Coordinates of C-alpha atoms in Angstrom, one line a residue:
X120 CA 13.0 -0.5 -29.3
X121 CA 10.0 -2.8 -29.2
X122 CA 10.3 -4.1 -26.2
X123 CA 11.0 -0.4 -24.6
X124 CA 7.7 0.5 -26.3
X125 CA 5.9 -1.9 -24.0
X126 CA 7.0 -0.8 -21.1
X127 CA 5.8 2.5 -21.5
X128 CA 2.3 1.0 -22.8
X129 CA 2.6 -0.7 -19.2
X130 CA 3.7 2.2 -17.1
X131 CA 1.0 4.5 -18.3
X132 CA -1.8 1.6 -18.1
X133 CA -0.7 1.6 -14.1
X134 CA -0.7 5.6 -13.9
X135 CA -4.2 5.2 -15.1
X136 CA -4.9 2.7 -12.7
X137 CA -3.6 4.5 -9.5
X138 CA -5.4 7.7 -10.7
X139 CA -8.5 5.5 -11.0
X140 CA -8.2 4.1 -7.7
X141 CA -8.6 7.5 -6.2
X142 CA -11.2 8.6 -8.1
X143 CA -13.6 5.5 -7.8
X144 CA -13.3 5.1 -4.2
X145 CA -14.0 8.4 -3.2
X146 CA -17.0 8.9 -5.6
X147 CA -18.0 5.2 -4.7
X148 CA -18.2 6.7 -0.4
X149 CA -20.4 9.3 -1.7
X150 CA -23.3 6.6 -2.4
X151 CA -22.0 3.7 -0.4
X152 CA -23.2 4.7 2.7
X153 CA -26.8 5.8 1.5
X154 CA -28.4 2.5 2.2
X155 CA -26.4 2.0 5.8
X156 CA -28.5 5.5 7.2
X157 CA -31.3 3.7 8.3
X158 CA -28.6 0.9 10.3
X159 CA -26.6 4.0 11.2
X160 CA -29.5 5.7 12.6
X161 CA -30.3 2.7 14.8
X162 CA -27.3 1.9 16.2
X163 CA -26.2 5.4 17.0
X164 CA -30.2 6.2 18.5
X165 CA -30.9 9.3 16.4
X166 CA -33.3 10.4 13.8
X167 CA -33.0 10.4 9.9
X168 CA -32.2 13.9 9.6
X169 CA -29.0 14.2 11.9
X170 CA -27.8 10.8 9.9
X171 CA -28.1 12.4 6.6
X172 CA -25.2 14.8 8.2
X173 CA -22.8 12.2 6.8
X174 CA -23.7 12.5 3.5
X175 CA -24.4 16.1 3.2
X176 CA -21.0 17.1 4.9
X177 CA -18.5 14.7 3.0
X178 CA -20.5 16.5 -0.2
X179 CA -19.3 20.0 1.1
X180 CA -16.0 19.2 2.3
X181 CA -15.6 17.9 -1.6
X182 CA -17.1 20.7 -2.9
X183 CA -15.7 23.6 -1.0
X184 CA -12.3 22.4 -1.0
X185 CA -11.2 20.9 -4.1
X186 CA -10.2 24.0 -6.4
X187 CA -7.6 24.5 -3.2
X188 CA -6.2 20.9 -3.8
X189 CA -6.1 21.3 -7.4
X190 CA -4.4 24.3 -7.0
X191 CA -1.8 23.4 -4.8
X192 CA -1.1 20.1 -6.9
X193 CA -0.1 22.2 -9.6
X194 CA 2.3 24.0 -7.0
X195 CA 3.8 21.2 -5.6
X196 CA 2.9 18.3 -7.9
X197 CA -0.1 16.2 -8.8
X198 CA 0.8 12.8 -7.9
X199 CA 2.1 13.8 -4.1
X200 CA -1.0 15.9 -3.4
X201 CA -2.7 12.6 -4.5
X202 CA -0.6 10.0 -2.4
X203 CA -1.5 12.4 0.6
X204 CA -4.9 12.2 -0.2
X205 CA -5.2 8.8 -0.4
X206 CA -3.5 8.5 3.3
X207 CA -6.0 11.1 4.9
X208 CA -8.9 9.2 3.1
X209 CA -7.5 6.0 4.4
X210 CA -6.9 6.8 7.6
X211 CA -10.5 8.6 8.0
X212 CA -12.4 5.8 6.5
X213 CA -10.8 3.7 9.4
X214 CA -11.6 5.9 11.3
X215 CA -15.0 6.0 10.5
X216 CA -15.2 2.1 11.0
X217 CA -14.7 2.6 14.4
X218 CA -16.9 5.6 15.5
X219 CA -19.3 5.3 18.3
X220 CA -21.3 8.1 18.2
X221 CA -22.8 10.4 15.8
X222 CA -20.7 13.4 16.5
X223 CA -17.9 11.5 15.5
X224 CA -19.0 9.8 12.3
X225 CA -20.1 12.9 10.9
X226 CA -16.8 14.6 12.2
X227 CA -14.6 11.6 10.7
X228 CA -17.0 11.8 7.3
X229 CA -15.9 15.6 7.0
X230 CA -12.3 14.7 6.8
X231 CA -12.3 11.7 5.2
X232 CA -14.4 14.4 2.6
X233 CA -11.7 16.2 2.5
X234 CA -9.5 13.1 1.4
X235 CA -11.7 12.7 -1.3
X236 CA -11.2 15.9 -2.4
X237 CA -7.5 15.4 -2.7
X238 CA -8.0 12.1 -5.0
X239 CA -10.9 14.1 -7.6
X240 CA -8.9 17.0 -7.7
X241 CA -5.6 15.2 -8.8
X242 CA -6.9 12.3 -10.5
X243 CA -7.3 13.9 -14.2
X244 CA -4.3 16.0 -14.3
X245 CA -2.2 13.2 -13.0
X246 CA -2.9 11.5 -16.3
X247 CA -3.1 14.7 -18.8
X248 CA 0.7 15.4 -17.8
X249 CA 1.6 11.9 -17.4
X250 CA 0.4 9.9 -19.9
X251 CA 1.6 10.4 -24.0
X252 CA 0.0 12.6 -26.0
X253 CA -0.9 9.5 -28.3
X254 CA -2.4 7.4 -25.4
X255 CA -4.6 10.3 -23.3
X256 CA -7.6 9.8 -24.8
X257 CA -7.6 6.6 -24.5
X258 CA -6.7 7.2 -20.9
X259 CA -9.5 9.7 -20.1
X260 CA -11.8 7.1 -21.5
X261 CA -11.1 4.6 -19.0
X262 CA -11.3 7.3 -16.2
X263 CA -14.6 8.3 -17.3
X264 CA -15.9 5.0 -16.8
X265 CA -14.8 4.5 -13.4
X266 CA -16.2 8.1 -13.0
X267 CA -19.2 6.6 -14.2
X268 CA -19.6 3.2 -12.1
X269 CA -18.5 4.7 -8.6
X270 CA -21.7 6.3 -7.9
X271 CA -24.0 3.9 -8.8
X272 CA -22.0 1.2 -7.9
X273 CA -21.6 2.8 -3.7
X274 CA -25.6 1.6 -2.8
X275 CA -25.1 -2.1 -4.7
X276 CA -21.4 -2.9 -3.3
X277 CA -22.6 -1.4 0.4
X278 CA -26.2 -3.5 0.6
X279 CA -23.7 -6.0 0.1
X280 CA -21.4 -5.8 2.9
X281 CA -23.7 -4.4 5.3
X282 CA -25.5 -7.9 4.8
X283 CA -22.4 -9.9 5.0
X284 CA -20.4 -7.9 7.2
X285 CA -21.9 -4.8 8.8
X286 CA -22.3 -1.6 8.3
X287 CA -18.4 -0.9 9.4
X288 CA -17.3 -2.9 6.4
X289 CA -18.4 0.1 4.1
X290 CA -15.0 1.8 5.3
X291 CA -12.8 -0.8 6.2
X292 CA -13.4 -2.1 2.4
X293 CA -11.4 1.3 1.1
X294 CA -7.9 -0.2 3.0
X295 CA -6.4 -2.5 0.9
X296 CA -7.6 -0.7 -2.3
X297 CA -6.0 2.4 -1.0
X298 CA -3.0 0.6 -0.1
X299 CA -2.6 -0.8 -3.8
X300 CA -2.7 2.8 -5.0
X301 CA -0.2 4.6 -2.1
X302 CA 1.9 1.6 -3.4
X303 CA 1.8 2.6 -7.0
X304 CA 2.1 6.2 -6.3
X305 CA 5.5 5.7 -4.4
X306 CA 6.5 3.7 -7.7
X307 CA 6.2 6.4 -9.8
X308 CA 7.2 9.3 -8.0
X309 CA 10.7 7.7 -7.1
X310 CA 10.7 7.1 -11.2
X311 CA 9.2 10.0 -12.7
X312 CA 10.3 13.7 -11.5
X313 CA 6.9 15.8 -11.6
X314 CA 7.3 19.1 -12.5
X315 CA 6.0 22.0 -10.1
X316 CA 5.0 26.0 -10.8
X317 CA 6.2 28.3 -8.5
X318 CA 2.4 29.9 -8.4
X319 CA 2.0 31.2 -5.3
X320 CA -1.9 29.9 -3.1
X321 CA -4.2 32.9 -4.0
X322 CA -5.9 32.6 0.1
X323 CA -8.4 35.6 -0.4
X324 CA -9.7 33.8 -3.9
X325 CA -9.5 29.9 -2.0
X326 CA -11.9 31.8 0.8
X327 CA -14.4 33.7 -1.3
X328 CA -14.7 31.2 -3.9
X329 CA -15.6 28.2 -0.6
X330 CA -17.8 30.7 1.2
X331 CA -19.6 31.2 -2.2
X332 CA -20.1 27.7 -3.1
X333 CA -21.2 26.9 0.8
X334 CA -23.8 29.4 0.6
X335 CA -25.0 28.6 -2.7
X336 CA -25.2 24.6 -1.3
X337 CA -26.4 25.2 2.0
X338 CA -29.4 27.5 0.0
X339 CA -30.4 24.4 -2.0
X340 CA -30.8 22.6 1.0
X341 CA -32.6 25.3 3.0
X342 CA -35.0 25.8 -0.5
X343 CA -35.8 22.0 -0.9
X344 CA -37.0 21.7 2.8
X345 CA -38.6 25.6 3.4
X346 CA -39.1 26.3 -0.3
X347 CA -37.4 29.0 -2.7
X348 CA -39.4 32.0 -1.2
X349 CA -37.7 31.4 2.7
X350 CA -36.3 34.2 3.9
X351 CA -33.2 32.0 4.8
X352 CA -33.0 30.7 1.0
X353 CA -33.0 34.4 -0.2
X354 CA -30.2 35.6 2.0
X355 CA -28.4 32.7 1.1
X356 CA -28.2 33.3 -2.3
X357 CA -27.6 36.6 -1.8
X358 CA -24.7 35.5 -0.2
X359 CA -23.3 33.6 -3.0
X360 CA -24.2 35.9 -5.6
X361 CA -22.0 38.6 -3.5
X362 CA -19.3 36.3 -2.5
X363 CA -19.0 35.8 -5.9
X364 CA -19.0 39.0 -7.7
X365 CA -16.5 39.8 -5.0
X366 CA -14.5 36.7 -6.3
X367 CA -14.2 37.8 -10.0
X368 CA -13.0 41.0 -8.7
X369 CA -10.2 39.6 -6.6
X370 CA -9.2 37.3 -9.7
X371 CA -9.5 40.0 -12.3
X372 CA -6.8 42.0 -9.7
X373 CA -4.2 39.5 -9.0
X374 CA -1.3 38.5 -11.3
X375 CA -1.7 34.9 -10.2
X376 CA -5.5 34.1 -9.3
X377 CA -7.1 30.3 -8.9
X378 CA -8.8 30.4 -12.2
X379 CA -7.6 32.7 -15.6
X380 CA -10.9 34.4 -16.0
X381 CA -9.6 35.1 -19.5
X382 CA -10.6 31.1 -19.8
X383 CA -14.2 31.7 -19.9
X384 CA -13.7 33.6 -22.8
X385 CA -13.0 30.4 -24.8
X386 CA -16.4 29.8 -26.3
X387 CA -15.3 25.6 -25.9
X388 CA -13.7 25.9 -22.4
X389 CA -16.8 28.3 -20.9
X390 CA -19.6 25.7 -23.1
X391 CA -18.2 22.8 -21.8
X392 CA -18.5 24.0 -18.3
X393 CA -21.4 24.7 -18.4
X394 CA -22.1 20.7 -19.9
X395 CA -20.9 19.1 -17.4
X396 CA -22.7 20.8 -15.0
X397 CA -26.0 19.8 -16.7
X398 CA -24.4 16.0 -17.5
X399 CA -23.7 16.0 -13.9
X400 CA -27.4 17.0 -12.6
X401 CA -28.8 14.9 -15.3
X402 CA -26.9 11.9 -14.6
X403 CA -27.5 12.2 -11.0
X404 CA -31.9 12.1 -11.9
X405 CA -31.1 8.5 -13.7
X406 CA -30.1 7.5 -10.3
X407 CA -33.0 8.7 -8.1
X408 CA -36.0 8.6 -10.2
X409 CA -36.3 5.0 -11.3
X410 CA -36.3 3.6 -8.0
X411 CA -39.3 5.9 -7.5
X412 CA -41.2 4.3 -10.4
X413 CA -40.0 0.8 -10.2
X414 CA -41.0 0.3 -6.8
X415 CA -43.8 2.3 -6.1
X416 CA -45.4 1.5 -10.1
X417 CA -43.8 -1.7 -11.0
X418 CA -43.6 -2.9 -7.5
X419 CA -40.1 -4.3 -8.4
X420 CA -37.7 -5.9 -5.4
X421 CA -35.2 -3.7 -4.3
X422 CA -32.2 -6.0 -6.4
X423 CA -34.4 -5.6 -9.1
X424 CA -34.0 -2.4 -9.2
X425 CA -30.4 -2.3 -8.5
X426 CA -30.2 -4.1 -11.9
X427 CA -31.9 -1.5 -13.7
X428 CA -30.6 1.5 -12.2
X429 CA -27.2 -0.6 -13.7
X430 CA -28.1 0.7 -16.8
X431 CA -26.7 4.0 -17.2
X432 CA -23.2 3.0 -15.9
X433 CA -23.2 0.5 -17.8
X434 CA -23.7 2.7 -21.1
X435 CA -21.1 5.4 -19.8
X436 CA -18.5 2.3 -18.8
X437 CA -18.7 1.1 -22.5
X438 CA -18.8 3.7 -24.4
X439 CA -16.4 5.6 -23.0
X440 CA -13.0 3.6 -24.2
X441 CA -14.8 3.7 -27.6
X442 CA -15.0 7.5 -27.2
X443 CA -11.5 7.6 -26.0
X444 CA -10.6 6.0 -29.9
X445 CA -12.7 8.0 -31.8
X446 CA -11.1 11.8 -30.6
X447 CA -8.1 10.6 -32.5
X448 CA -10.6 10.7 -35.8
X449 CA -13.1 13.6 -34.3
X450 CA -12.3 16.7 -32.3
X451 CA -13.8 16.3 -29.0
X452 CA -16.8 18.9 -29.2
X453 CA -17.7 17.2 -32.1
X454 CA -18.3 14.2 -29.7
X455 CA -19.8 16.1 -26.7
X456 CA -22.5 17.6 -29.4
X457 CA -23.2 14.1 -30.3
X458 CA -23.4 12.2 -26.9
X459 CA -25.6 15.9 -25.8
X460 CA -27.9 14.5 -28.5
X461 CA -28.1 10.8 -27.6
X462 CA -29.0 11.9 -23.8
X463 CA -31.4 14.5 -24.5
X464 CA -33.5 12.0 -26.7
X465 CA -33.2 8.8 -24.1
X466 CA -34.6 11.8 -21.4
X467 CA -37.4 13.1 -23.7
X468 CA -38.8 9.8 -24.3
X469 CA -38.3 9.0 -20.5
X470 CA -39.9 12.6 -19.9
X471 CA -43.5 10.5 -21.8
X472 CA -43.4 7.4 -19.3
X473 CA -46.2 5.8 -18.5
X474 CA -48.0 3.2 -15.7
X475 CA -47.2 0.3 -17.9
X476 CA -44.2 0.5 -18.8
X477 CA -42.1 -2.4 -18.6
X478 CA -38.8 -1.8 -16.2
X479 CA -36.9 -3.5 -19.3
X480 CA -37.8 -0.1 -21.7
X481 CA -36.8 1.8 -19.2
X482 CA -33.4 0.1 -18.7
X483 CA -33.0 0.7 -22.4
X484 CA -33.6 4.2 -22.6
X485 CA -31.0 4.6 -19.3
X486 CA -28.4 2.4 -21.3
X487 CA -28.9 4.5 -24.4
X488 CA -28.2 7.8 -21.9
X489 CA -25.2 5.8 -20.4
X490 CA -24.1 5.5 -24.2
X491 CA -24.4 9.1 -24.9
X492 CA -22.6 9.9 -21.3
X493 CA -19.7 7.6 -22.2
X494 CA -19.4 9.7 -25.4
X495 CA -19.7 13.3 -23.9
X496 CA -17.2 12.6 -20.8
X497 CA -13.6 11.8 -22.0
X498 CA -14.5 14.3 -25.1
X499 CA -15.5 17.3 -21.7
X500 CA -11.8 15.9 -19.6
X501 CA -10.3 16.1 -23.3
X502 CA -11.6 19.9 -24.2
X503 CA -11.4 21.8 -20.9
X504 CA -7.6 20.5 -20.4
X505 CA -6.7 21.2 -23.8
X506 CA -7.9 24.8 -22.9
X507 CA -5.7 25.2 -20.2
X508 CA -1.9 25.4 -19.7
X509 CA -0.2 22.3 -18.6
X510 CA 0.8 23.8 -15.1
X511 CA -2.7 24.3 -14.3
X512 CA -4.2 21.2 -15.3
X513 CA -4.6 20.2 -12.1
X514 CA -6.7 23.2 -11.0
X515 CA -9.0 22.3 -14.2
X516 CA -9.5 19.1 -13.4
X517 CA -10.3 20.1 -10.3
X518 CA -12.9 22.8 -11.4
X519 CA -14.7 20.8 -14.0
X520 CA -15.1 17.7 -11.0
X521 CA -16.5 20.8 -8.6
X522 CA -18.8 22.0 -11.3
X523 CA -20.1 18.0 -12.1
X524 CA -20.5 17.8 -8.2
X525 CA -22.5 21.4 -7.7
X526 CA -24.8 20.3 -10.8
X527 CA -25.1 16.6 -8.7
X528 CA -26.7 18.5 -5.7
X529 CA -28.5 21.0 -7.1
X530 CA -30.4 18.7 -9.8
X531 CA -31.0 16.2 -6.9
X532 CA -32.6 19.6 -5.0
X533 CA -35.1 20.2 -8.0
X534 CA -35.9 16.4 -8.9
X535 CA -37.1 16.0 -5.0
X536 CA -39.6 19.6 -5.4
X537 CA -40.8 17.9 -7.8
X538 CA -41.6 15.0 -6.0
X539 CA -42.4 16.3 -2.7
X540 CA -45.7 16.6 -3.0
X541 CA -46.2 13.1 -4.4
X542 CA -48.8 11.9 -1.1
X543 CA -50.9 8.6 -2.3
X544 CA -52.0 9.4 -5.9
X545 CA -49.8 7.3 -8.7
X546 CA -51.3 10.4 -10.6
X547 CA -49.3 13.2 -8.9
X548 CA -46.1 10.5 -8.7
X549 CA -45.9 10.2 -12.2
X550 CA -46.6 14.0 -13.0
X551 CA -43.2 14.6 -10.9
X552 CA -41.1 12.2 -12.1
X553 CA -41.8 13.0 -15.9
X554 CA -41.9 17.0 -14.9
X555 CA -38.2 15.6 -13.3
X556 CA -37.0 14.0 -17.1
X557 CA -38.7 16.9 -19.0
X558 CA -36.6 19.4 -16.9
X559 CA -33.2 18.1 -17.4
X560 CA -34.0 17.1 -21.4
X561 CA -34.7 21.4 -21.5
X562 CA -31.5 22.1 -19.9
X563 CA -29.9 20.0 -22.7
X564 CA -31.1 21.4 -25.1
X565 CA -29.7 24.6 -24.1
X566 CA -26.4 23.5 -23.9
X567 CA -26.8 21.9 -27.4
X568 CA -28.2 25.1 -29.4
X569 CA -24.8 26.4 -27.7
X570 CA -22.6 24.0 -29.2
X571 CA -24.1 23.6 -32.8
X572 CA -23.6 27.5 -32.8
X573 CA -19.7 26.9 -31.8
X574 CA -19.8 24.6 -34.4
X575 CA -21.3 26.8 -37.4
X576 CA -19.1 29.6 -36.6
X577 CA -15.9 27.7 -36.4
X578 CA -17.2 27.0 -39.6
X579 CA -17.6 30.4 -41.0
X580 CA -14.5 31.4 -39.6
X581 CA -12.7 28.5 -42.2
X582 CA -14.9 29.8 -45.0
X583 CA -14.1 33.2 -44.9
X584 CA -10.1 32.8 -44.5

């Protein structure tokens, strides 16, 4: 019996593995090829703005696609929407290796984007209905770390390669490691049999929930290069805002829509939505804004730099298998209160930085916001799929990775109006980067006051039975 008891230990280890494979790679190709643009640019002879297509695209090919994929992995299984996901991001990313041309870059980004979505969309609910009850903490733990290191990880690992290899390299790297994972996906489907719902693919919802997510992203953009008052912004948004009124209507109608609105009306599910969206934004600023300051203030080398902006990962990697332990001894919005508190102070300190500050405090108060992260995330996986029934934990994965992703861009939207206008003055620099800390450390302590009041009236509830 022992010995059986191993094996299992070792089979889920792997699931968690392959499902991490998936999900590091394709947030790791959201930031790798951020420092080739300026290469990219070069070689293909265009300007800065048509370049940035390949980042913005592969976002909104993420984005606007992966409640479908979530959705159908629930249909037709989890671990075969992945494999196929990791064969279409494979076969893009080589693809993308070879491109000649801008138009095909960017066209080869958009489906290999689409790949991506596959792998983030499957990824969690391939180890919530996989994994034992007794080890799936533990196992969301390890994801979240991997969550946590891809992104930061994508500019370090592609300065790199670029410098070793070129700038094709940044694709070619994703073979192998997607081979490893197609290999252990083909070992545990012909071992384990998945089970599938016979849900049928609500089209009209997939269509107006995309269209309003594309609007809403495509305003941000508009708004951070023409402002909030463009005419273009406003009609965007009014887009969204009807696309998704229209949305909540078709769900409400159907007997078997994308998302149980009836969800929302679990205070823990509907709160922890709306937490990862502001971790996600959040997260995102510790990524952009000390480069800002450590290069322009501390006039640090770019490696430097890559060092400290290590920080926060770093944190979130750590202290998220110790977070994955400690929800067999704490319910996990008792965790996600706690690791809400630890970032909110690391940001409110960061939101009094000064001129002299040495990079080293500012590593520290990243780490101690890595630490809080790596507390919140597995505790976030943990609650929203505990919410949800186990044939639709693949389109709640996939929601809670679409909301981290929309909070992602639009945070990144804000933190640049706020340093837009930065010109020469150190003065006006600093003004927008703390005005950038301050902002997210508010929008956590909304999301706090809403869990601590969860929290008292649980509370009340056990008093008075």
């Amino acid at each position: 019996m022992s010995s059986k008891k191993i094996q299992m230990g070792t089979q889920e280890k792997w699931i968690v593995v392959v499902a991490g494979i998936g999900l590091l790679l394709s947030t790791l190709d959201t930031g790798i090829i951020n420092v080739a643009l300026p290469t990219l640019a070069t070689d293909f002879h265009v300007n800065a703005a048509s370049i940035a297509w390949t980042v913005t695209l592969y976002t909104l090919s993420i984005v606007g696609t992966i409640i479908v994929f979530g959705r159908l992995s629930d249909k037709f299984g989890h671990l075969k929407i992945y494999s196929l996901g990791l064969i279409v991001f494979t076969v893009f990313s080589v693809l993308c290796g070879f491109s000649q041309n801008i138009l095909e870059i960017v066209g080869f980004r958009i489906l290999q984007g689409i790949g991506a979505s596959m792998l983030q969309a499957t990824a969690v609910a391939i180890i919530s209905t996989t994994v034992s009850e007794k080890h799936r903490d533990s196992a969301f733990g390890t994801l979240s770390a991997l969550m946590g290191l891809g992104p930061v990880l994508g500019p370090s690992v592609g300065g790199a390669i670029i410098s070793l290899c070129g700038w094709r390299w940044i694709f070619w790297i994703n073979v192998p490691i997607s081979i490893i994972g197609l290999i252990g996906c083909r070992y545990f489907l012909m071992r384990n049999k998945e089970v599938h719902n016979s849900n049928s693919i609500d089209l009209s919802g997939n269509l107006l929930l995309t269209g309003a997510i594309l609007a809403l992203l495509v305003s941000v953009s508009t708004w951070n290069s023409n402002g909030g008052y463009h005419l273009l912004t406003v009609v965007l948004l009014g887009a969204c805002a009807i696309l998704l009124f229209a949305f909540t209507k078709n769900e409400a109608r159907i007997e078997q829509p994308i998302i149980r609105l009836s969800l929302l009306r679990n205070k823990i599910f509907s709160a922890s939505l709306l937490a990862i969206f502001v971790f996600g934004g959040s997260t995102s600023l510790g990524f952009i804004i000390p480069p800002y300051f450590l290069e322009q203030i501390s006039h640090l080398a770019p490696w430097q730099v890559g060092i400290v902006n290590l920080s926060s990962p770093l944190g979130i990697a750590l202290l998220s298998k110790v977070s994955g332990h400690l929800m067999k001894r704490f319910k996990p919005i008792r965790l996600m209160t706690f690791g809400l508190i630890v970032m909110f102070i690391s940001y409110a300190v960061l939101g009094q930085m000064q001129n002299n500050w040495s990079p080293l405090l500012m590593a520290l108060l990243l780490f101690l916001y890595g630490m809080g992260g790596g507390l919140f995330l597995p505790a976030n996986i943990s609650a929203l799929m505990e919410a949800a029934d186990k044939d639709s934990h693949g389109t709640i994965g996939a929601t809670q990775r679409m909301v981290q992703n929309l909070g992602i861009i639009i945070y990144t939207a804000l933190a640049s109006n706020f340093i837009h206008t930065t010109s020469e003055s150190q003065s006006v620099l600093m003004g927008g980067l703390r005005n950038s800390w301050i902002f997210a450390a508010l929008t956590f302590i909304v999301v706090i006051i809403i869990f601590v009041i969860i929290l008292t009236s649980k509370k009340k509830v056990r008093v008075s039975n």
